[in-house]
Amino acid sequence: MLRAGIVVTGTEVLTGRVADANGPWLSEHLREVGVDVAHICVCGDRREDLTAQLRFLADQGVDLIVTSGGLGPTADDMTLPTVAEFAGTTLIFDATLESAIMNRLRPIADRWENVDWEALRVGIAKQALVPARGEVLDPVGTAPGAIMSADGVLIVVLPGPPHELQRMWPSALDAAPFRALLGEDVTAIEQATLRLYGITEPDIAETLRLAEGELGSLAALEITTCLRRSEVEVVTRFEADAHPLWTRLHEFIQTRHGAALFSADGSTVDDVVARLLNGRRLAVAESCTAGLLGARIADVPGSSAYFLGGVISYANDVKIGQLQVDPQLLAEHGAVSPEVAEAMAEGALKVLGADIAVSTTGVAGPGGGTAEKPVGTVCFCVKTSAGEKAALRVVIPGNRNQIRERATTVALHLLRRLLQR
């Protein structure tokens, strides 16, 4: 199996100001063409650090290195000359490429005020430098990509903006050096994802231990478990001949954790809820989650077909004025109570004309907790226009942001379970 390393460049990524979107995207798309990603590295805009990353990956015996970023017109964009030096080649000026970049940029620059055309030309000239030995990938923005070879390792150099990298990727795959590396028969590495809710990682670890005793060695399956959004994900990668073993493992997990297993096809709870709604109109009434629940629902493509909207009723006055919650109910039970959660859901049903509504109200902290209602206490209610109801009161651990994020997941699963009745 071919092995690859990815180098994501940029001090903004290294310091966390920008989240890395390219590494995971490349990893998934390399898997689809049968390349196993062994490493994803991040380095800042320093030539010596990038060279060190390239050397590290080459020493690990990878067949392919893919870099992203550092192809822009500024002085800190040093990926191409660094990779060229590592590959033992030089950069040469391509006048045709310079003209193409200028023609692409001129209509945009004409709309700017006080354009420094000389500085712009210098930047474009920098981007028109290409490796003397290697293949150039036509730019989709202003930065071309490149493919070079160093000591038997193929190096693919791609731009940093995700939309440019993704649009350039097919050209990289179609380039002769990449095709030669992949060979004639491209076999994707299969990947399967199970998602479970209501169990812990140790529960799954014990199940996998028992599975190995009953099914035999699971060495042909690369199994990773993680806790994400309060759900346990079991991600398994395997080659085609191990698919029967994966099927048996799936059945084993289904037998032990059927009630907790809500997705076996990679779907998220957001996707599952969208399918289960089946045209029913959904509304939300949020207090402590303050829009996070509605955002999760709206993130699903096509959600406009079933999601009407919601009311963020952080203050009691909004609960009373917008959701028609009885002031006496608030006085007797407090805003964080099952009674008020139910009244909020009922209000959303009426006010928004929904078929089903979900409410959240809680103490996200860090202050506001009491002995009776400590920080992390959240009450949920799901109600339908037909009178069905599901309610829950839990104490969620974590800081303020974690409590609110986790409450959103709990609300979606409460909705899912009612829809699955």
Coordinates of C-alpha atoms in Angstrom, one line a residue, residues 283-285 311 319 322-326 340-354 357:
A283 CA -39.1 24.6 15.3
V284 CA -36.8 25.3 18.3
A285 CA -37.1 27.3 21.5
V311 CA -36.9 31.7 19.2
K319 CA -40.1 33.5 27.1
Q322 CA -42.6 35.5 22.4
L323 CA -43.3 31.9 23.6
Q324 CA -46.3 32.7 25.7
V325 CA -44.8 31.0 28.8
D326 CA -47.0 31.7 31.9
V340 CA -40.8 25.7 31.6
A341 CA -39.0 23.6 29.0
E342 CA -42.4 22.0 28.1
A343 CA -44.1 25.4 28.0
M344 CA -41.3 26.7 25.7
A345 CA -41.8 23.8 23.3
E346 CA -45.6 24.3 23.3
G347 CA -45.1 28.0 22.6
A348 CA -42.8 27.2 19.6
L349 CA -45.4 24.9 18.2
K350 CA -48.1 27.6 18.4
V351 CA -46.1 30.7 17.5
L352 CA -44.3 29.1 14.6
G353 CA -47.0 26.7 13.4
A354 CA -44.7 23.7 13.6
A357 CA -40.7 21.6 18.6

